[in-house]
mmCIF file of C-alpha atoms in Angstrom:
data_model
loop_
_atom_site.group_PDB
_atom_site.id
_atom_site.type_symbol
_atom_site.label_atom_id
_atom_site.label_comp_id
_atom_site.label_asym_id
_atom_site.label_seq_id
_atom_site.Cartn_x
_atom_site.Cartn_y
_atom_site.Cartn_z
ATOM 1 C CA UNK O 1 0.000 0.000 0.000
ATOM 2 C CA UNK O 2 1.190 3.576 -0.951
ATOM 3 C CA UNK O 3 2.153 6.528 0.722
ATOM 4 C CA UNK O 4 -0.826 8.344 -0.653
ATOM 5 C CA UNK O 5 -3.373 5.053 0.109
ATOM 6 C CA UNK O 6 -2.719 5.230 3.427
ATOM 7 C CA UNK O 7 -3.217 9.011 3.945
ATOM 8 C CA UNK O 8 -6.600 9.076 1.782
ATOM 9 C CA UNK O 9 -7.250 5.750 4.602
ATOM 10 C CA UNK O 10 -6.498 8.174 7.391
ATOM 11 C CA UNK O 11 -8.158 10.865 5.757
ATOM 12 C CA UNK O 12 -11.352 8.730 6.012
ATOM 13 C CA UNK O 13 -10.935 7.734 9.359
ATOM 14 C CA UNK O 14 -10.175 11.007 10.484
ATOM 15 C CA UNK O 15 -12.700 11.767 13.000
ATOM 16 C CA UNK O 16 -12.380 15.254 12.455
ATOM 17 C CA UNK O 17 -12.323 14.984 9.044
ATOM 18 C CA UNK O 18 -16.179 12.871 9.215
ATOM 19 C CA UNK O 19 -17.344 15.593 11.123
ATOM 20 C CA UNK O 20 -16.912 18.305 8.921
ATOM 21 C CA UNK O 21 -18.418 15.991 6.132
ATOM 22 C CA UNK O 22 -21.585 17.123 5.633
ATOM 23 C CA UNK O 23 -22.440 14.173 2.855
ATOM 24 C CA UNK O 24 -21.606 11.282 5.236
ATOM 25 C CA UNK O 25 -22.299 7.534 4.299
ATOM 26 C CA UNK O 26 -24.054 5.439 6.775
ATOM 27 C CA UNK O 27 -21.153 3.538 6.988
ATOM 28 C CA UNK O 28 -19.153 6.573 7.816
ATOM 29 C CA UNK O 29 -21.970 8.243 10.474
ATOM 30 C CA UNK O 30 -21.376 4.435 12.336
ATOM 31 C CA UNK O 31 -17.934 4.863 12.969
ATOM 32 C CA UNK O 32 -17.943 8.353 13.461
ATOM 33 C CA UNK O 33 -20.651 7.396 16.001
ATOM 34 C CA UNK O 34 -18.167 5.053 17.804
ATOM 35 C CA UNK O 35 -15.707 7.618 18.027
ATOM 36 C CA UNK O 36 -18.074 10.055 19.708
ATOM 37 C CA UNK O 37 -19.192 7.400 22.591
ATOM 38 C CA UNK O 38 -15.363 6.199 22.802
ATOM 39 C CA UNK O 39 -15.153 9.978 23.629
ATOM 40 C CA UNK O 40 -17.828 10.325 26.264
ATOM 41 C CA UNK O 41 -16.463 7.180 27.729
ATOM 42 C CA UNK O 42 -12.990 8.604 28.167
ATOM 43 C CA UNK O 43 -14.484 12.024 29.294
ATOM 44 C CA UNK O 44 -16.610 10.228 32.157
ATOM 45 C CA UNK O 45 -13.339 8.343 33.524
ATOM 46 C CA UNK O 46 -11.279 11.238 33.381
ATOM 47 C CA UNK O 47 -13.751 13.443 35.126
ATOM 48 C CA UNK O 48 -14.985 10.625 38.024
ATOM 49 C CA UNK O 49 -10.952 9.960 38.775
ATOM 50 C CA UNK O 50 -10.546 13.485 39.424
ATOM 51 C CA UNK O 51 -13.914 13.860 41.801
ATOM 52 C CA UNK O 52 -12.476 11.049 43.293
ATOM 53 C CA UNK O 53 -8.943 12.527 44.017
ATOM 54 C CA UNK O 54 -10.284 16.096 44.457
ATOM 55 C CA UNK O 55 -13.382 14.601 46.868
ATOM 56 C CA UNK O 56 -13.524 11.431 47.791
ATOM 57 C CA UNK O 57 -16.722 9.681 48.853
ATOM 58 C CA UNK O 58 -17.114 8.610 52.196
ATOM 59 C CA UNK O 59 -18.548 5.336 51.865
ATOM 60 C CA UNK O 60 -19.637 3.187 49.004
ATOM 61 C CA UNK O 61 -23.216 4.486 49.292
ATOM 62 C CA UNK O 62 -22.486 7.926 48.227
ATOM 63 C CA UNK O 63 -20.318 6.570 45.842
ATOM 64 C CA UNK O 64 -22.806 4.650 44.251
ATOM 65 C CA UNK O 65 -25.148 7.684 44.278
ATOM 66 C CA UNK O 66 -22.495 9.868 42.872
ATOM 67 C CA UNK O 67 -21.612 7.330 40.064
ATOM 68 C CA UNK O 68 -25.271 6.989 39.085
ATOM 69 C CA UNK O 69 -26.304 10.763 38.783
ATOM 70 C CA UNK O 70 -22.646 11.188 37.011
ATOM 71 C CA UNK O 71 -23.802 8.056 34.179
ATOM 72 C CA UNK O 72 -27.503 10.020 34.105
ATOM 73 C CA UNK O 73 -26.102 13.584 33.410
ATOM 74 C CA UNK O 74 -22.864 11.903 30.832
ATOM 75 C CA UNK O 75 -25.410 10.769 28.935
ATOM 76 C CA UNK O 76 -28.067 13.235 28.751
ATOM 77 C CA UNK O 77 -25.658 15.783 28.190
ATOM 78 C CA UNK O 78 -23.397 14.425 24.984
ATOM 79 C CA UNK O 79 -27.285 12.743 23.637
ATOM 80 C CA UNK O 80 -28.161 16.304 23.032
ATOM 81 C CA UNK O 81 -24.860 17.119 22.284
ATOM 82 C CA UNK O 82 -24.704 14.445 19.442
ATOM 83 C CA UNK O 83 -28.018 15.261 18.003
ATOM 84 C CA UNK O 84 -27.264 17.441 15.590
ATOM 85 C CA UNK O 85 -24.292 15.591 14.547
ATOM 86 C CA UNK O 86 -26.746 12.324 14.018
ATOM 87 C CA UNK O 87 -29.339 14.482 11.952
ATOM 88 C CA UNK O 88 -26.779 16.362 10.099
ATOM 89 C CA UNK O 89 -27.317 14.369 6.849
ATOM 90 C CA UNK O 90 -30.934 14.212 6.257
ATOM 91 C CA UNK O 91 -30.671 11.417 3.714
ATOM 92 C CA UNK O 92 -30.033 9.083 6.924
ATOM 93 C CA UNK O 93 -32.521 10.254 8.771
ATOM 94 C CA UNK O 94 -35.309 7.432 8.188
ATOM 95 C CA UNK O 95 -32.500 5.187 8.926
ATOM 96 C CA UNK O 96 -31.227 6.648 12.105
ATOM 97 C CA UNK O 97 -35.111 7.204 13.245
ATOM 98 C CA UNK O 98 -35.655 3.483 12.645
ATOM 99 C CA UNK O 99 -32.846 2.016 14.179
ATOM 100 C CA UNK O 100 -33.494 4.323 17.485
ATOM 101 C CA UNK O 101 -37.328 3.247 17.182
ATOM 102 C CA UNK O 102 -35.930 -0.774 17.289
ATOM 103 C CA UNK O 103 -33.459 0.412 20.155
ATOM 104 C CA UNK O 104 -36.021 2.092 22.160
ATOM 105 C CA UNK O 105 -38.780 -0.855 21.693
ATOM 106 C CA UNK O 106 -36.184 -3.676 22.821
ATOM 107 C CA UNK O 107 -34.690 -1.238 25.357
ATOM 108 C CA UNK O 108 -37.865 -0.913 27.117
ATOM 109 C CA UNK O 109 -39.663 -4.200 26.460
ATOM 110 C CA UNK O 110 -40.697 -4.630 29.968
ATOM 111 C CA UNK O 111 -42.610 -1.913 29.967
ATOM 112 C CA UNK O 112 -44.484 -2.564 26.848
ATOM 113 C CA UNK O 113 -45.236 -5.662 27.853
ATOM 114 C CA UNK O 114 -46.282 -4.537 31.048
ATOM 115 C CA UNK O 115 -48.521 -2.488 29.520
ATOM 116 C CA UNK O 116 -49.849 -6.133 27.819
ATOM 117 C CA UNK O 117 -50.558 -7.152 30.952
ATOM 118 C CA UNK O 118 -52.680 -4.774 32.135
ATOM 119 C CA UNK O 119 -54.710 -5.176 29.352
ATOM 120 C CA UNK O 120 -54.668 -8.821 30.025
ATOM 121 C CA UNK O 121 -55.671 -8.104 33.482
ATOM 122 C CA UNK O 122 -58.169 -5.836 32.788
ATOM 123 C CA UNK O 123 -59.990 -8.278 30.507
ATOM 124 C CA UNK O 124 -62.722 -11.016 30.774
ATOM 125 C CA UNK O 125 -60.181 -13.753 31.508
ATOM 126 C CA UNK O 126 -58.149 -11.660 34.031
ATOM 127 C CA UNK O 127 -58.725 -10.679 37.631
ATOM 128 C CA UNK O 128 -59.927 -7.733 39.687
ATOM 129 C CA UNK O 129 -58.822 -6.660 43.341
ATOM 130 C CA UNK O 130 -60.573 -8.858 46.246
ATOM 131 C CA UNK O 131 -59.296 -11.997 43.783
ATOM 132 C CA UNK O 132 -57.115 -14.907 45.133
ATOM 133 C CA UNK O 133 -55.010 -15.992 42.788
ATOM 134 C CA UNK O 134 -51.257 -17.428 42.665
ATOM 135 C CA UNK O 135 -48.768 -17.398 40.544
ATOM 136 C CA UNK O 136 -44.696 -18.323 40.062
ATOM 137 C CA UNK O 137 -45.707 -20.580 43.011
ATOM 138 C CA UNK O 138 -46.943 -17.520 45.059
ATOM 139 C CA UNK O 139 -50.710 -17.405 46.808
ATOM 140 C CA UNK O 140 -51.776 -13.785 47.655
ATOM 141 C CA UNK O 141 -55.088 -11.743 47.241
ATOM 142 C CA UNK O 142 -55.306 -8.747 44.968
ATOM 143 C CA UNK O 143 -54.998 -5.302 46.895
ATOM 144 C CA UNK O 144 -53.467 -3.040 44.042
ATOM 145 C CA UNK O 145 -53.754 -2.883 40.519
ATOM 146 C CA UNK O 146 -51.383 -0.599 38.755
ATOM 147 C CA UNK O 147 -50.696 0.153 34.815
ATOM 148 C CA UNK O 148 -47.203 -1.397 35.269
ATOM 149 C CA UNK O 149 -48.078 -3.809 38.271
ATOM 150 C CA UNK O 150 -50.188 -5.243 40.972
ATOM 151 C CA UNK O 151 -49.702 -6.311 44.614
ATOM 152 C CA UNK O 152 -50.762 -8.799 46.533
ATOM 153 C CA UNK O 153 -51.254 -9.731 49.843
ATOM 154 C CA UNK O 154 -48.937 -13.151 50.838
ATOM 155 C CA UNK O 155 -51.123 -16.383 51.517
ATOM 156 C CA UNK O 156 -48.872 -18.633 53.472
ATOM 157 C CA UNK O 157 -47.193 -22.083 51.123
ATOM 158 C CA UNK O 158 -49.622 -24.862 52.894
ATOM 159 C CA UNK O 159 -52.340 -25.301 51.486
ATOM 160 C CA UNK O 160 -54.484 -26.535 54.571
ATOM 161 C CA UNK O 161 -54.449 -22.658 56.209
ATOM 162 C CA UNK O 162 -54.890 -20.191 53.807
ATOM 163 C CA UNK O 163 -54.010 -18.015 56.297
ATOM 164 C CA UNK O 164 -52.128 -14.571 55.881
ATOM 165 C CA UNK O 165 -48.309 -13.441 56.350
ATOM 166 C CA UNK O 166 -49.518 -9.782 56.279
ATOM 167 C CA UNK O 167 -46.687 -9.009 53.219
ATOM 168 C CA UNK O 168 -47.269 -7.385 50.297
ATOM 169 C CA UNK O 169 -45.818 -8.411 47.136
ATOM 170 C CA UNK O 170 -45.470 -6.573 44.043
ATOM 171 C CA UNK O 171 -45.314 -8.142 40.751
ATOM 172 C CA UNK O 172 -45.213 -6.630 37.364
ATOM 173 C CA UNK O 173 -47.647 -7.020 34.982
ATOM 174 C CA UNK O 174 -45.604 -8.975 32.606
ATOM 175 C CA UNK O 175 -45.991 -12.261 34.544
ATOM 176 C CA UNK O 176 -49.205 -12.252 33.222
ATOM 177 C CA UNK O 177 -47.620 -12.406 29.933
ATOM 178 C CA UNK O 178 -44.448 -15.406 30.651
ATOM 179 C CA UNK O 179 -46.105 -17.251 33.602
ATOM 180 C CA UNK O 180 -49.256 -19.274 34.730
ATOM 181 C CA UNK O 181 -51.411 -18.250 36.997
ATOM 182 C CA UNK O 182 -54.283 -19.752 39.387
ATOM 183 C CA UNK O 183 -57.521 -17.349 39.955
ATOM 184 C CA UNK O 184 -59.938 -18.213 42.747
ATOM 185 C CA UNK O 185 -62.344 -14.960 42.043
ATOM 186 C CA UNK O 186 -65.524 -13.621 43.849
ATOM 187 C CA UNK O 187 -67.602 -15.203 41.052
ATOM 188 C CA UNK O 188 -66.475 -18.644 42.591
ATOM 189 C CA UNK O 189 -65.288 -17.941 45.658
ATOM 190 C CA UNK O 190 -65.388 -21.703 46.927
ATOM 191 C CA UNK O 191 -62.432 -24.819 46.457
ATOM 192 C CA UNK O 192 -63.063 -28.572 47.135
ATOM 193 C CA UNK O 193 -60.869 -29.048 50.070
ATOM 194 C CA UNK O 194 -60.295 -32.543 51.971
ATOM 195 C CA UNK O 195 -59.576 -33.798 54.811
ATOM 196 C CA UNK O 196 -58.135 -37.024 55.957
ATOM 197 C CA UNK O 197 -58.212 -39.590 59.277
ATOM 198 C CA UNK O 198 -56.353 -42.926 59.354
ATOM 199 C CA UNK O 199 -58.185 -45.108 61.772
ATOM 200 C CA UNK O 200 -56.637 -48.629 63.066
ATOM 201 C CA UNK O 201 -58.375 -51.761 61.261
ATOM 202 C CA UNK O 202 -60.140 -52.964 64.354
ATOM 203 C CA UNK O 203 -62.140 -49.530 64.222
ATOM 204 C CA UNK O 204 -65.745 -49.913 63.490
ATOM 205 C CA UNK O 205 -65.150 -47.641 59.886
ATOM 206 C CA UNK O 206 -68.531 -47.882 59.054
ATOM 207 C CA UNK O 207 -69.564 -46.248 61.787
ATOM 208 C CA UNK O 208 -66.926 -43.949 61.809
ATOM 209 C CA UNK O 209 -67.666 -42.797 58.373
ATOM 210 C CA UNK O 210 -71.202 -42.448 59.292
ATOM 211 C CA UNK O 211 -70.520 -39.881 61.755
ATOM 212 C CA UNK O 212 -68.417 -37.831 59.308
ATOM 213 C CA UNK O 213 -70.551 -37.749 56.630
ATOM 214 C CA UNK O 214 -73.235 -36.763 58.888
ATOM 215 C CA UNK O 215 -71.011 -34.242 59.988
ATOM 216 C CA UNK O 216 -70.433 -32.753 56.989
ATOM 217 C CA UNK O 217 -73.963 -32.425 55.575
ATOM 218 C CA UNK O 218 -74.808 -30.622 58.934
ATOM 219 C CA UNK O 219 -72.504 -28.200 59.067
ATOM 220 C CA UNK O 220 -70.078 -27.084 55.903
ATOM 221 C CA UNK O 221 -73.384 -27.942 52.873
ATOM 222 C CA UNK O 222 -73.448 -24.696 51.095
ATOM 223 C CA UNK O 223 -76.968 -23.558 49.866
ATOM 224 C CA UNK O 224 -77.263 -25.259 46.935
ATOM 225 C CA UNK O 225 -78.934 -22.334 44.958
ATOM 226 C CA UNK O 226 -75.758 -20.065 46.043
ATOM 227 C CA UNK O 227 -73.770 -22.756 44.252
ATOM 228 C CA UNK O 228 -76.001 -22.936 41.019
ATOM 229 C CA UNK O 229 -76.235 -19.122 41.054
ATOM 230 C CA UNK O 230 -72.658 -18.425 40.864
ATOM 231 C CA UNK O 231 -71.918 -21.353 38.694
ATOM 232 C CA UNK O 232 -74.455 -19.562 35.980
ATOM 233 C CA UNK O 233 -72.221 -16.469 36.545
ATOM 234 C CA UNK O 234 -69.362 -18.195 35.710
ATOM 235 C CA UNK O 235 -70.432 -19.809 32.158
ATOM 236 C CA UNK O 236 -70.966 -16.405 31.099
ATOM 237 C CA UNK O 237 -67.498 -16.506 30.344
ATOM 238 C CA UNK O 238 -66.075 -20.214 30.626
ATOM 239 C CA UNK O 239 -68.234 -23.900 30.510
ATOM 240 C CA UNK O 240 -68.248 -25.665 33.534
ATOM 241 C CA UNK O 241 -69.375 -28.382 34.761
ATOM 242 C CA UNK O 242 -68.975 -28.921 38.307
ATOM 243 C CA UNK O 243 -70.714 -32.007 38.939
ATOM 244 C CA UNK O 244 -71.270 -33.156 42.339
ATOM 245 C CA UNK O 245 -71.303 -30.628 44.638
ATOM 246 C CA UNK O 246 -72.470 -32.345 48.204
ATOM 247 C CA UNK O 247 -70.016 -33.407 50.375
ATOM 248 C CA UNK O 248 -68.688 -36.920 50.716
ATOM 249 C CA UNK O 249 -66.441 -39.419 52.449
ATOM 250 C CA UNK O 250 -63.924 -41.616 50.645
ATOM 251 C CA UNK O 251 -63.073 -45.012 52.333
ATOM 252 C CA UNK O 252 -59.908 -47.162 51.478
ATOM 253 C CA UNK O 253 -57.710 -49.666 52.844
ATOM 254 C CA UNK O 254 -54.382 -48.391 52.818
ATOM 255 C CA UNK O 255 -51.434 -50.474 52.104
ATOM 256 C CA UNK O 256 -49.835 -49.384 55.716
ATOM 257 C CA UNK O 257 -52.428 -51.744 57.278
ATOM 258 C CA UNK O 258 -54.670 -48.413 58.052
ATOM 259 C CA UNK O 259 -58.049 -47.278 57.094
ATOM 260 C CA UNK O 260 -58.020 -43.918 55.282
ATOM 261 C CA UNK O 261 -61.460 -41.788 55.846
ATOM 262 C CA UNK O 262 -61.087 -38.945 53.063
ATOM 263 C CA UNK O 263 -63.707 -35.850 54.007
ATOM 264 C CA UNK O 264 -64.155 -34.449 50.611
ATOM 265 C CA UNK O 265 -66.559 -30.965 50.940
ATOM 266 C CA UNK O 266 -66.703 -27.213 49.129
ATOM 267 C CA UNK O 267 -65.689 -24.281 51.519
ATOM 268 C CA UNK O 268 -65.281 -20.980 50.877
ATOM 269 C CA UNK O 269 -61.311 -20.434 50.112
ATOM 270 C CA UNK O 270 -61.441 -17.831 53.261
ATOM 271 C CA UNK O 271 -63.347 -19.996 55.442
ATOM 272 C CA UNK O 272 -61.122 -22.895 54.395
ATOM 273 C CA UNK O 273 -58.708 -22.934 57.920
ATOM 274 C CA UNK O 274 -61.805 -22.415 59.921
ATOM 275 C CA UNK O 275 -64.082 -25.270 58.209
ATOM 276 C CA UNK O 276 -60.589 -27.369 59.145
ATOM 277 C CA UNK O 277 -60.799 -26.268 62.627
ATOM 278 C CA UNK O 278 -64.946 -27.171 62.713
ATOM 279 C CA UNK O 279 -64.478 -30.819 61.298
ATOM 280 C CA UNK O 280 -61.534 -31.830 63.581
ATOM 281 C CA UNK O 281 -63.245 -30.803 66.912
ATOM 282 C CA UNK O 282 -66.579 -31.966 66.030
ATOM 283 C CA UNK O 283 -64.863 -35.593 65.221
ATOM 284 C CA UNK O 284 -62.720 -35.629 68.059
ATOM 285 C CA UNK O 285 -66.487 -35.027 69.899
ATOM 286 C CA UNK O 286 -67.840 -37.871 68.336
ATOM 287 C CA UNK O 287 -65.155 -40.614 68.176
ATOM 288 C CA UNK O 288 -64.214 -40.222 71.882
ATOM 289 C CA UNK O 289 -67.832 -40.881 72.584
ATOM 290 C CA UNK O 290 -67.840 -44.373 70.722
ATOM 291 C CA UNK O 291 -65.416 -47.060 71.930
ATOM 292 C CA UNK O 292 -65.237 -48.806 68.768
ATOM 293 C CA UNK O 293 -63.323 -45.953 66.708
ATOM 294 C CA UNK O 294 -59.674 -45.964 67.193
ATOM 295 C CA UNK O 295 -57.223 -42.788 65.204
ATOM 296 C CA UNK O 296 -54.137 -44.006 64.459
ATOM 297 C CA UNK O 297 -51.205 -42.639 65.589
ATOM 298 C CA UNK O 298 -48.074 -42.466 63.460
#
């Protein structure tokens, strides 16, 4: 390569000499582009080693802070400093505008699709505040729903309480979007629940299951019109069949030489730990009254 090659190849790299171009290729606006953030790159350093030497920070908090306002203000200051360099050629300018447009939409694709979520929320096959629902294996009622997310109130992991841990838990709306979720709504505010007993196999089961099933139509039978009624709100939307809805008890032999009584009912998903509470006192009543029904004891 010549003498006079490689000058006309400087001469072309020359970032001086690309911005003074007023007829720049797009080719030529990239790399003059790199040049200009390799500059603001170099002028951030210099200037946050010299804070640093003329005032240092006194901990890594305010350091942190100071960093972070220094990035913000670097970067809003040499973006409007590099406008008119960018726009300088109009013949690039539905290119530049396009590539920003793709840089902004990937840039800020949380927020667009938390914005999909809402919507999704906000529809027929979403959920409104006063809702249970869980999702990414977390149970919580609806308290807040925002444009970009929505909070719930923690239900505590086992499934047999229901009960609350009083925290609130914010989740943006693109879970909707990525991740399952589980509604239990005011339109069908009830869940089959069940409860188990293991009696010994000298225990007189059929009298034991008796009493439970007599148990349960006396006190946890929801009205069966209540049922129906919200059922027929609920097909407005989705078809479902709930089939039997009365409560019943399950016997089997189990293979740990035990009798398994399985109390099988609909409760209200808030009334779910209290129903519990109900069911075991009012058996533990009845069995210690009969001398033929023996719980066994792991």
């Amino acid at each position: 390569m010549g003498s006079g090659s490689i000058k006309e190849f400087y001469l072309d790299l020359n970032p001086l000499t690309l911005l003074r171009s007023s007829n720049r290729e797009f080719a030529e606006t990239l790399i003059l582009f790199a040049y200009m953030v390799i500059f603001a790159v170099i002028c951030y350093k210099i200037t946050m080693v010299l804070v640093e030497r003329i005032k240092p920070a006194p901990d890594p908090v305010h350091e942190y802070n100071r960093r972070k306002v220094a990035r913000m203000g670097f970067l809003f200051i040499f973006g409007i400093a590099y406008l008119p360099v960018i726009f300088s050629s109009l013949s690039l300018l539905p290119t530049v505008l396009g590539l920003a447009g793709a840089g902004i939409v990937i840039s800020l694709k949380e927020v667009w699709l938390n914005m999909v979520g809402w919507f999704m929320i906000m529809g027929a096959n979403g959920f409104k505040v006063g809702d249970r629902i869980e999702i990414d294996n977390i149970k919580g009622d609806v308290v807040n729903i925002g444009f970009f997310k929505f909070t719930l109130l923690e239900i505590a992991p086992d499934p047999r309480f229901e009960q609350s841990t009083n925290r609130l838990i914010h989740f943006p709306n693109y879970n909707i979007v990525l991740h399952r979720f589980f509604i239990v709504s005011e339109t069908m505010d009830f869940v089959w629940d069940e409860f188990r007993i293991f009696l010994d196999l000298k225990s007189n089961w059929e009298k034991a299951e008796k009493i439970c099933s007599q148990i349960l139509h006396e006190e946890l039978v929801l009205a069966p019109e209540l049922v129906e009624s919200k059922i027929r709100e609920m097909s407005k939307n989705y078809l479902v069949r709930l089939g039997k809805t009365t409560p019943i008890v399950y016997t089997s032999l189990e293979p740990e030489g035990t009798i398994l009584l399985c109390l099988r009912y609909l409760t209200p998903i808030r009334s779910k730990r209290l129903n519990r509470i109900l069911i075991s006192k009012e058996i533990l009543t009845k069995f210690k009254e009969e001398n033929d029904i023996y719980i066994h004891t792991h």
